[in-house]
């Protein structure tokens, strides 16, 4: 029993960290730009595929991660310029349909280039061993992922809370018109934040590859869980997203292990519950 | 102008509603004539499917276009109607007077608690919570092997009436569906032109004002949500009789997304628009999937184009064209 709990907790932590890396971008676009981006999963999928191809060509993980993150960030920037910026002021429904359309397009493009089969991204050989924790051997790679996730949390939290650009981001989450009105380049800031979020998603794809494998459909699968994280975490709050990632990551991992039949029931129920508790007693049109 | 003239003016239906009614009847008449003029069996099946999804799209438009509630889980009620009718047919009795009411009733009954909770939110959060409930329903039908057949889907008995098989031939089912389609169209059209429908539009335009005027906004929303689920359940029932097989994918969120797009393509200000939207999406799907396996790419491009350049849908484009033509005529 102790072993079971240790292993599941560690796996849950790994899953949480991957969710966090991926959710950061989604949450900031949602909090800062008020944009619901269902195409965020495409960044992850493209990042994973590009990383995979780079790895096969160069045999270098550093290059793979760089290429995956770079391409995803680049595509994010282009999409922001071409489509998304025109939709910041439109209603949620329009944003959902636009980004859903884009996600369908990218999914099929990925299928055309990389095929429809499940492909594996090997673990880096220098991280392929295991470590013994409480009488359980656990892969080093996964431990490194947990560390990376925590480091990323610290870095983004410091950026948002302690730097000038972070202050601008927080101010824009509160009132973007005011920030623009006093002379800051809000559009540039939005593009930057959007591209950074896409880049992180692409990086997340490369990091997740050795664990989840890479296949068409991975994008929507992770996107849906991440939407739950973002909704529970609240608008554009870094620590909110972090704790929500932990909650969902661990709940889902234990749920799958203990009640394989009703795991998704659990996390969706959790989201509905959080939404309802948060809004109980407030007229629905006043909920932010 | 006298007082009576102004009140008359006010109580008259907007002219668009009459145009919609006429257009709807023309479409229904066309659909009724189709089997008589030698349409092939394949095309008949396609038209059947269009009618089923037109009912589903109209039911979604009732809450989306008129009450302004963007539900991302509407397919769940469609699937509930299918599954409830299918399970009733297999386990209770395949009599149509048993399975039809059960299908519609289960969809409606489950919509009451789901709607009661969901309408406490609006905008994106309403979308997310309906999505969450739909995913929960999907998880149930996907996993409850002993009742729903789980991921394998559910084969169901053909319907009977007084122990005689009915609706077996394509033609019979076609006319049955046509009847359901016409009745649904007339009923929904009646709902949106009634005082109840006008209140819904008021809520969509300004919820706070309607609340201040003393309307119990949530009751209106809940009733609209439940009515929409009932029609979705009816569509689900017919679909089950059509395919005699229910796949859990019918409850999947992508299905909800597709219905949403059907409504948007037609235009949310008109029920005829939803019918046209359902027809366009289904025909496009069939046509494209016979050419290429990458048809969802084309569908994605269609969504993007729609939302970028034709937000009001076909109906909005047509209305704009009419205005232009009138100007030219003057």
XYZ file of C-alpha atoms in Angstrom:
618
model
C 0.000 0.000 0.000
C 2.790 2.396 0.916
C 4.491 1.606 -2.393
C 1.284 2.204 -4.279
C 0.826 5.575 -2.631
C 4.431 6.612 -3.276
C 4.347 5.637 -6.930
C 0.975 7.212 -7.597
C 1.920 10.396 -5.802
C 5.117 10.699 -7.821
C 3.271 9.977 -11.048
C 0.640 12.483 -10.034
C 3.323 15.084 -9.432
C 4.855 14.444 -12.852
C 1.461 14.760 -14.501
C 0.758 17.921 -12.489
C 3.970 19.524 -13.672
C 3.237 18.752 -17.298
C -0.235 20.189 -16.847
C 1.266 23.262 -15.241
C 3.738 23.887 -18.088
C 0.895 23.570 -20.551
C -1.701 25.464 -18.514
C 0.487 28.528 -17.985
C -0.018 29.702 -21.545
C -3.701 28.901 -21.588
C -4.293 30.644 -18.286
C -2.399 33.803 -19.186
C -4.135 34.157 -22.552
C -7.395 33.618 -20.771
C -6.676 35.966 -17.883
C -4.815 38.681 -19.758
C -6.394 38.640 -23.184
C -9.787 37.213 -22.181
C -9.253 34.806 -25.008
C -10.424 31.205 -24.872
C -7.869 29.367 -26.969
C -8.901 25.843 -27.919
C -5.953 25.751 -30.323
C -3.510 25.715 -27.415
C -3.312 21.939 -27.718
C -2.014 22.348 -31.259
C 1.086 24.100 -29.922
C 1.746 21.106 -27.705
C 1.208 18.613 -30.507
C 3.337 20.516 -33.018
C 6.047 21.021 -30.411
C 6.129 17.309 -29.667
C 6.255 16.335 -33.347
C 8.884 18.905 -34.278
C 10.922 17.833 -31.264
C 10.627 14.213 -32.328
C 11.787 14.928 -35.872
C 14.649 17.097 -34.651
C 15.753 14.390 -32.277
C 15.779 11.828 -35.061
C 17.785 14.133 -37.302
C 20.299 15.488 -34.801
C 20.164 13.100 -31.847
C 20.271 16.062 -29.505
C 17.657 16.672 -26.825
C 18.641 20.271 -26.325
C 18.054 20.986 -30.009
C 14.782 19.041 -29.947
C 13.433 21.036 -27.014
C 14.605 24.275 -28.595
C 13.085 23.466 -31.964
C 9.800 22.283 -30.464
C 9.430 25.361 -28.297
C 10.654 27.701 -31.043
C 8.306 26.445 -33.747
C 5.336 26.451 -31.388
C 6.162 29.973 -30.232
C 6.620 31.155 -33.819
C 3.304 29.720 -34.914
C 1.696 31.255 -31.863
C 3.052 34.660 -32.813
C 1.813 34.343 -36.403
C -1.648 33.210 -35.280
C -1.847 36.064 -32.812
C -1.058 38.593 -35.550
C -3.338 37.028 -38.153
C -6.353 35.923 -36.160
C -6.472 36.165 -32.410
C -5.855 39.881 -31.947
C -9.006 40.593 -33.932
C -10.964 38.493 -31.478
C -9.900 39.897 -28.114
C -13.050 42.003 -27.958
C -15.418 39.415 -29.378
C -17.627 37.130 -27.319
C -16.402 33.770 -25.997
C -18.410 31.835 -28.543
C -16.575 33.457 -31.480
C -13.212 32.773 -29.877
C -14.129 29.174 -29.200
C -15.256 28.540 -32.775
C -12.239 30.306 -34.302
C -9.702 28.435 -32.201
C -11.566 25.136 -32.576
C -11.396 25.599 -36.361
C -7.673 26.311 -36.141
C -7.148 23.259 -33.931
C -8.903 21.038 -36.500
C -6.711 22.444 -39.265
C -3.498 21.882 -37.313
C -4.534 18.388 -36.306
C -4.980 17.381 -39.932
C -1.750 19.066 -40.975
C 0.066 17.109 -38.272
C -1.573 13.900 -39.525
C -0.436 14.654 -43.075
C 3.184 15.242 -42.064
C 3.706 12.719 -39.276
C 1.026 10.111 -39.889
C -1.687 8.823 -37.622
C 0.219 6.240 -35.586
C 1.324 6.525 -32.011
C 5.019 7.380 -32.021
C 7.368 7.304 -29.124
C 9.883 9.892 -28.119
C 12.715 8.084 -26.327
C 13.918 9.185 -22.903
C 17.345 10.869 -23.029
C 19.916 8.139 -22.306
C 21.705 10.251 -19.717
C 18.434 10.462 -17.763
C 17.301 6.908 -18.293
C 18.238 5.358 -14.960
C 16.150 5.040 -11.837
C 16.389 6.285 -8.283
C 15.207 4.471 -5.209
C 12.693 6.466 -3.182
C 11.085 4.823 -0.161
C 11.857 1.339 -1.525
C 10.427 2.149 -4.976
C 12.584 2.693 -8.031
C 11.448 5.751 -9.900
C 12.793 6.925 -13.294
C 15.198 9.853 -13.059
C 13.594 11.519 -16.051
C 10.320 11.891 -14.196
C 12.038 13.309 -11.142
C 13.787 15.830 -13.358
C 10.391 16.821 -14.758
C 9.062 17.474 -11.261
C 12.094 19.644 -10.566
C 11.688 21.500 -13.866
C 8.029 22.185 -13.138
C 8.803 23.637 -9.723
C 11.642 25.723 -11.171
C 9.309 27.034 -13.869
C 6.747 27.921 -11.247
C 9.347 29.868 -9.302
C 10.614 31.617 -12.429
C 7.182 32.632 -13.751
C 5.990 33.659 -10.328
C 9.037 35.893 -9.866
C 8.620 37.322 -13.350
C 5.000 38.203 -12.809
C 5.287 39.412 -9.236
C 8.701 41.047 -9.166
C 9.556 42.475 -12.588
C 8.396 45.483 -14.546
C 6.916 43.393 -17.330
C 5.160 41.301 -14.716
C 3.650 44.410 -13.191
C 2.402 45.402 -16.648
C 0.855 41.970 -17.105
C -0.893 42.146 -13.749
C -2.133 45.646 -14.489
C -3.476 44.498 -17.861
C -5.322 41.581 -16.297
C -7.120 44.146 -14.145
C -7.772 46.803 -16.751
C -6.131 46.579 -20.145
C -7.727 49.757 -21.460
C -6.204 51.777 -18.653
C -2.760 50.287 -19.235
C -3.054 51.116 -22.934
C -4.427 54.550 -22.095
C -1.412 55.582 -20.074
C 0.836 54.837 -22.996
C 2.069 51.279 -22.721
C 2.191 49.091 -25.791
C -0.500 46.643 -24.753
C -0.670 44.993 -28.172
C 3.032 44.224 -28.096
C 2.693 42.894 -24.576
C -0.211 40.676 -25.618
C 1.728 39.260 -28.552
C 4.714 38.596 -26.323
C 2.666 36.855 -23.650
C 0.813 34.827 -26.240
C 4.016 33.685 -27.932
C 5.578 32.806 -24.581
C 2.555 30.698 -23.691
C 2.705 28.897 -27.047
C 6.431 28.316 -26.564
C 5.869 26.759 -23.163
C 3.174 24.537 -24.648
C 5.584 23.394 -27.354
C 8.254 22.735 -24.745
C 5.680 20.836 -22.704
C 5.006 18.669 -25.746
C 8.682 17.708 -26.049
C 8.953 17.052 -22.304
C 5.756 15.005 -22.202
C 6.672 12.967 -25.289
C 8.712 10.267 -23.491
C 5.826 9.738 -21.042
C 2.650 10.061 -23.075
C 4.006 9.171 -26.548
C 2.974 11.382 -29.431
C -0.226 10.861 -31.431
C -2.949 12.913 -33.070
C -5.575 13.518 -30.413
C -3.026 14.131 -27.669
C -3.707 17.832 -28.204
C -7.393 17.705 -27.286
C -6.860 15.150 -24.563
C -4.475 17.366 -22.638
C -6.350 20.529 -23.590
C -9.517 19.341 -21.895
C -7.799 18.493 -18.620
C -5.974 21.792 -18.787
C -9.185 23.732 -19.288
C -10.325 22.249 -15.998
C -7.075 23.366 -14.373
C -7.452 26.890 -15.725
C -11.052 27.207 -14.611
C -10.248 25.951 -11.121
C -7.071 28.013 -10.866
C -8.812 31.283 -11.621
C -7.992 34.010 -14.091
C -4.337 34.509 -14.906
C -3.029 33.732 -11.439
C 0.256 31.836 -11.593
C 0.026 30.282 -8.157
C -3.658 29.487 -8.730
C -2.720 27.543 -11.832
C 0.089 25.778 -10.003
C -2.086 24.570 -7.142
C -4.922 23.658 -9.484
C -2.452 21.625 -11.578
C -1.391 19.758 -8.476
C -4.966 19.151 -7.403
C -6.127 17.890 -10.797
C -2.918 16.026 -11.608
C -2.959 14.068 -8.369
C -6.737 13.559 -8.274
C -6.743 12.283 -11.828
C -3.772 9.943 -11.279
C -5.274 8.416 -8.145
C -8.705 8.367 -9.768
C -7.399 6.397 -12.725
C -5.602 3.939 -10.462
C -8.437 3.410 -7.988
C -11.587 3.874 -10.076
C -10.551 3.432 -13.709
C -14.182 3.606 -14.768
C -14.992 6.971 -13.336
C -11.764 8.993 -13.325
C -12.938 11.614 -15.809
C -16.219 11.817 -13.934
C -14.215 12.831 -10.892
C -12.287 15.750 -12.388
C -15.237 17.126 -14.348
C -17.355 16.891 -11.229
C -14.648 18.742 -9.336
C -14.679 21.545 -11.897
C -18.467 21.835 -11.826
C -18.356 21.902 -8.048
C -15.710 24.628 -7.935
C -17.613 26.724 -10.464
C -20.830 26.393 -8.516
C -19.346 27.033 -5.094
C -17.535 30.098 -6.379
C -20.641 31.580 -7.956
C -23.328 30.516 -5.514
C -25.622 33.352 -4.597
C -24.271 35.778 -7.186
C -26.431 36.847 -10.141
C -24.962 35.032 -13.128
C -24.327 38.113 -15.249
C -22.032 39.562 -12.581
C -19.585 36.659 -12.437
C -16.185 37.555 -13.777
C -52.150 57.641 -34.926
C -54.711 56.350 -32.489
C -53.928 54.320 -29.434
C -55.459 51.161 -30.846
C -53.328 51.474 -33.943
C -50.149 51.643 -31.875
C -51.076 48.669 -29.761
C -51.946 46.756 -32.897
C -48.572 47.654 -34.307
C -46.920 46.380 -31.184
C -48.718 43.076 -31.093
C -48.067 42.257 -34.686
C -45.369 39.699 -35.210
C -42.167 40.937 -36.778
C -42.221 40.319 -40.515
C -39.140 38.061 -40.277
C -41.094 35.533 -38.277
C -43.682 35.213 -41.017
C -40.968 34.889 -43.638
C -39.362 32.172 -41.507
C -42.624 30.318 -41.205
C -43.179 30.427 -44.967
C -39.586 29.389 -45.705
C -39.863 26.536 -43.217
C -43.061 25.292 -44.811
C -41.490 25.506 -48.276
C -38.544 23.423 -47.045
C -40.923 20.910 -45.464
C -42.946 20.676 -48.676
C -39.757 20.125 -50.661
C -38.675 17.381 -48.265
C -42.133 15.811 -48.545
C -41.941 15.728 -52.330
C -38.411 14.300 -52.438
C -39.303 10.582 -52.111
C -42.072 10.964 -54.698
C -39.810 12.274 -57.464
C -37.466 9.287 -57.434
C -34.671 10.235 -55.093
C -32.233 7.380 -54.515
C -32.141 5.466 -51.240
C -28.786 6.949 -50.379
C -30.011 10.495 -50.901
C -33.098 9.731 -48.866
C -30.928 8.597 -45.961
C -28.940 11.790 -46.263
C -32.092 13.913 -46.145
C -33.277 11.899 -43.162
C -30.079 12.654 -41.340
C -30.379 16.319 -42.253
C -33.865 16.446 -40.713
C -32.684 14.738 -37.518
C -29.814 17.140 -37.072
C -32.002 20.076 -38.070
C -34.224 19.278 -35.075
C -31.129 19.102 -32.891
C -29.737 22.377 -34.272
C -33.080 24.168 -33.839
C -33.279 22.971 -30.238
C -29.803 24.347 -29.547
C -30.673 27.606 -31.276
C -33.612 28.001 -28.923
C -31.192 28.532 -26.036
C -28.217 29.864 -28.013
C -29.849 32.369 -30.329
C -32.847 33.335 -28.261
C -31.800 33.007 -24.631
C -28.130 33.729 -25.344
C -26.879 30.636 -23.509
C -23.900 29.012 -25.220
C -24.141 25.351 -24.323
C -21.161 23.181 -25.224
C -22.837 19.980 -24.130
C -26.022 19.809 -26.121
C -25.137 16.503 -27.779
C -25.401 14.842 -24.370
C -29.192 15.226 -24.433
C -29.301 13.903 -27.974
C -27.377 10.841 -26.799
C -29.532 10.492 -23.694
C -32.643 10.400 -25.884
C -31.015 7.703 -28.044
C -29.769 5.593 -25.173
C -32.924 5.846 -23.073
C -35.070 4.869 -26.044
C -32.663 2.094 -26.997
C -32.424 0.624 -23.521
C -36.214 0.849 -23.157
C -36.657 -0.938 -26.483
C -34.227 -3.701 -25.543
C -35.172 -4.259 -21.925
C -38.789 -3.155 -21.622
C -40.608 -3.279 -24.899
C -39.820 -2.179 -28.442
C -43.297 -0.650 -28.714
C -42.852 2.848 -30.058
C -45.300 4.317 -27.554
C -42.961 3.086 -24.838
C -39.550 3.979 -26.231
C -40.433 7.405 -27.680
C -41.810 8.913 -24.463
C -39.040 7.332 -22.398
C -36.344 8.735 -24.700
C -37.734 12.250 -24.562
C -38.592 12.047 -20.868
C -35.127 10.914 -19.743
C -33.433 13.670 -21.734
C -35.845 16.191 -20.238
C -35.594 14.901 -16.676
C -31.807 14.936 -16.668
C -31.820 18.425 -18.192
C -33.698 19.778 -15.172
C -30.955 19.329 -12.532
C -28.189 19.983 -15.075
C -29.900 23.165 -16.232
C -30.792 24.220 -12.699
C -27.116 24.166 -11.770
C -25.726 25.452 -15.063
C -27.854 28.584 -15.363
C -26.187 29.937 -12.246
C -23.295 30.801 -14.536
C -23.100 32.763 -17.750
C -20.755 33.321 -20.683
C -17.631 31.213 -20.767
C -18.378 29.594 -17.410
C -21.781 28.462 -18.612
C -20.035 26.939 -21.603
C -17.551 25.156 -19.343
C -20.108 23.781 -16.918
C -22.403 22.432 -19.640
C -19.270 20.912 -21.154
C -18.401 19.335 -17.793
C -21.871 17.829 -17.348
C -21.852 16.545 -20.927
C -18.467 14.905 -20.363
C -19.827 13.279 -17.222
C -22.781 11.903 -19.175
C -20.345 10.735 -21.849
C -18.247 8.988 -19.184
C -21.350 7.191 -17.932
C -22.514 5.913 -21.322
C -18.947 5.013 -22.255
C -18.317 2.980 -19.112
C -21.657 1.532 -18.040
C -21.157 -1.657 -20.038
C -24.076 -3.649 -18.693
C -26.648 -1.072 -19.762
C -25.217 1.036 -22.575
C -22.823 -1.469 -24.129
C -19.919 0.814 -23.230
C -17.412 1.618 -25.929
C -18.867 -1.034 -28.269
C -22.100 0.900 -28.564
C -25.603 -0.504 -28.347
C -27.560 -2.459 -30.939
C -31.267 -1.858 -30.520
C -34.455 -3.646 -31.551
C -36.466 -2.082 -34.348
C -39.608 -0.297 -33.221
C -42.973 -2.044 -33.165
C -46.539 -0.836 -32.832
C -49.059 -3.308 -31.393
C -46.462 -6.046 -32.016
C -46.192 -5.217 -35.713
C -42.840 -3.924 -36.931
C -43.075 -0.316 -37.999
C -40.767 2.218 -39.594
C -38.740 -0.586 -41.147
C -38.638 0.738 -44.700
C -36.632 3.820 -45.464
C -39.742 5.512 -46.839
C -41.819 4.937 -43.718
C -39.076 6.196 -41.452
C -38.579 9.155 -43.775
C -42.155 10.301 -43.468
C -42.179 9.690 -39.725
C -39.076 11.861 -39.398
C -40.587 14.489 -41.668
C -43.648 14.642 -39.423
C -41.483 15.019 -36.307
C -39.409 17.637 -38.095
C -42.457 19.699 -39.103
C -44.016 19.484 -35.659
C -40.735 20.456 -33.993
C -40.279 23.388 -36.343
C -43.808 24.655 -35.749
C -43.539 24.140 -31.990
C -40.185 25.890 -31.690
C -41.345 28.686 -33.986
C -44.414 29.048 -31.769
C -42.220 29.142 -28.650
C -39.970 31.899 -29.917
C -42.836 34.088 -31.092
C -44.786 33.622 -27.854
C -44.499 36.056 -24.921
C -42.189 33.479 -23.342
C -39.867 33.702 -26.349
C -39.889 37.496 -26.221
C -38.868 37.347 -22.553
C -35.969 35.080 -23.520
C -34.812 37.640 -26.076
C -35.121 40.303 -23.397
C -32.895 38.256 -21.099
C -30.366 37.818 -23.878
C -30.269 41.545 -24.551
C -30.230 42.774 -20.968
C -30.477 40.311 -18.123
C -30.249 42.931 -15.415
C -33.117 44.967 -16.802
C -35.337 41.909 -17.091
C -34.543 41.046 -13.507
C -35.367 44.579 -12.455
C -38.666 44.380 -14.336
C -39.596 41.499 -12.068
C -39.067 38.533 -14.362
C -37.683 35.451 -12.666
C -34.794 35.167 -15.091
C -33.565 31.800 -13.896
C -36.946 30.137 -14.252
C -37.190 31.333 -17.836
C -33.677 30.119 -18.602
C -34.321 26.768 -16.975
C -37.546 26.255 -18.906
C -35.782 27.125 -22.178
C -32.906 24.786 -21.349
C -35.268 21.931 -20.522
C -37.397 22.460 -23.627
C -34.264 22.450 -25.767
C -33.153 19.183 -24.161
C -36.567 17.642 -24.840
C -36.298 18.380 -28.569
C -32.697 17.147 -28.555
C -33.954 13.933 -26.954
C -36.561 13.592 -29.698
C -33.839 13.992 -32.335
C -31.808 11.370 -30.495
C -34.759 8.984 -30.452
C -35.251 9.308 -34.212
C -31.545 8.850 -34.843
C -31.614 5.624 -32.849
C -34.499 4.315 -35.012
C -32.572 5.377 -38.105
C -29.269 3.663 -37.334
C -30.605 0.975 -34.923
C -27.234 1.381 -33.259
C -26.015 3.938 -30.747
C -22.341 4.837 -30.491
C -21.033 6.571 -27.371
C -19.445 9.131 -29.718
C -22.901 10.663 -30.101
C -22.413 12.140 -26.624
C -18.867 13.318 -27.292
C -18.030 17.004 -27.052
C -16.974 17.152 -30.715
C -20.593 16.358 -31.542
C -21.694 19.293 -29.378
C -19.196 21.458 -31.223
C -20.531 20.366 -34.594
C -24.115 21.237 -33.629
C -22.945 24.607 -32.378
C -21.343 25.284 -35.738
C -24.484 24.162 -37.586
C -26.452 26.831 -35.726
C -23.808 29.489 -36.349
C -23.504 28.709 -40.049
C -27.225 29.150 -40.498
C -27.354 32.226 -38.322
C -28.602 32.441 -34.749
C -31.468 34.817 -35.454
C -33.602 32.297 -37.303
C -34.749 28.700 -37.022
C -34.694 28.284 -40.800
C -31.026 29.201 -40.550
C -30.434 26.255 -38.230
C -32.073 23.893 -40.723
C -29.874 25.216 -43.518
C -26.801 25.060 -41.271
C -27.457 21.423 -40.412
C -27.871 20.613 -44.100
C -24.663 22.400 -45.102
C -22.473 20.771 -42.453
C -23.824 17.253 -43.051
C -23.699 17.436 -46.841
C -20.213 18.905 -46.717
C -19.081 16.156 -44.353
C -20.439 13.420 -46.634
C -19.149 15.013 -49.787
C -15.667 15.784 -48.460
C -15.185 12.481 -46.674
C -15.775 10.676 -49.960
C -12.855 12.593 -51.499
C -10.312 12.850 -48.728
C -9.661 11.609 -45.224
C -8.608 15.118 -44.255
C -12.117 16.527 -44.385
C -11.962 17.979 -40.903
C -9.290 20.355 -42.206
C -11.807 21.742 -44.680
C -14.382 21.925 -41.916
C -11.902 23.844 -39.766
C -11.280 26.305 -42.593
C -15.044 26.732 -42.924
C -15.353 27.530 -39.192
C -12.563 30.094 -39.408
C -14.021 31.743 -42.495
C -17.472 31.792 -40.956
C -16.358 33.458 -37.766
C -14.039 35.933 -39.515
C -16.274 37.102 -42.318
C -19.815 35.818 -41.960
C -20.599 36.016 -38.268
C -24.338 36.340 -38.876
C -24.347 33.132 -40.889
C -26.150 32.362 -44.120
C -29.288 34.023 -42.832
C -27.451 37.245 -42.081
C -25.793 37.221 -45.510
C -29.158 36.679 -47.173
C -30.717 39.506 -45.170
C -27.878 41.811 -46.187
C -28.315 40.823 -49.834
C -32.043 41.596 -49.634
C -31.327 45.044 -48.204
C -28.823 45.722 -50.981
C -31.257 44.622 -53.690
C -33.996 46.813 -52.256
C -31.722 49.823 -52.268
C -30.840 49.182 -55.875
C -34.496 48.813 -56.789
C -35.335 52.191 -55.269
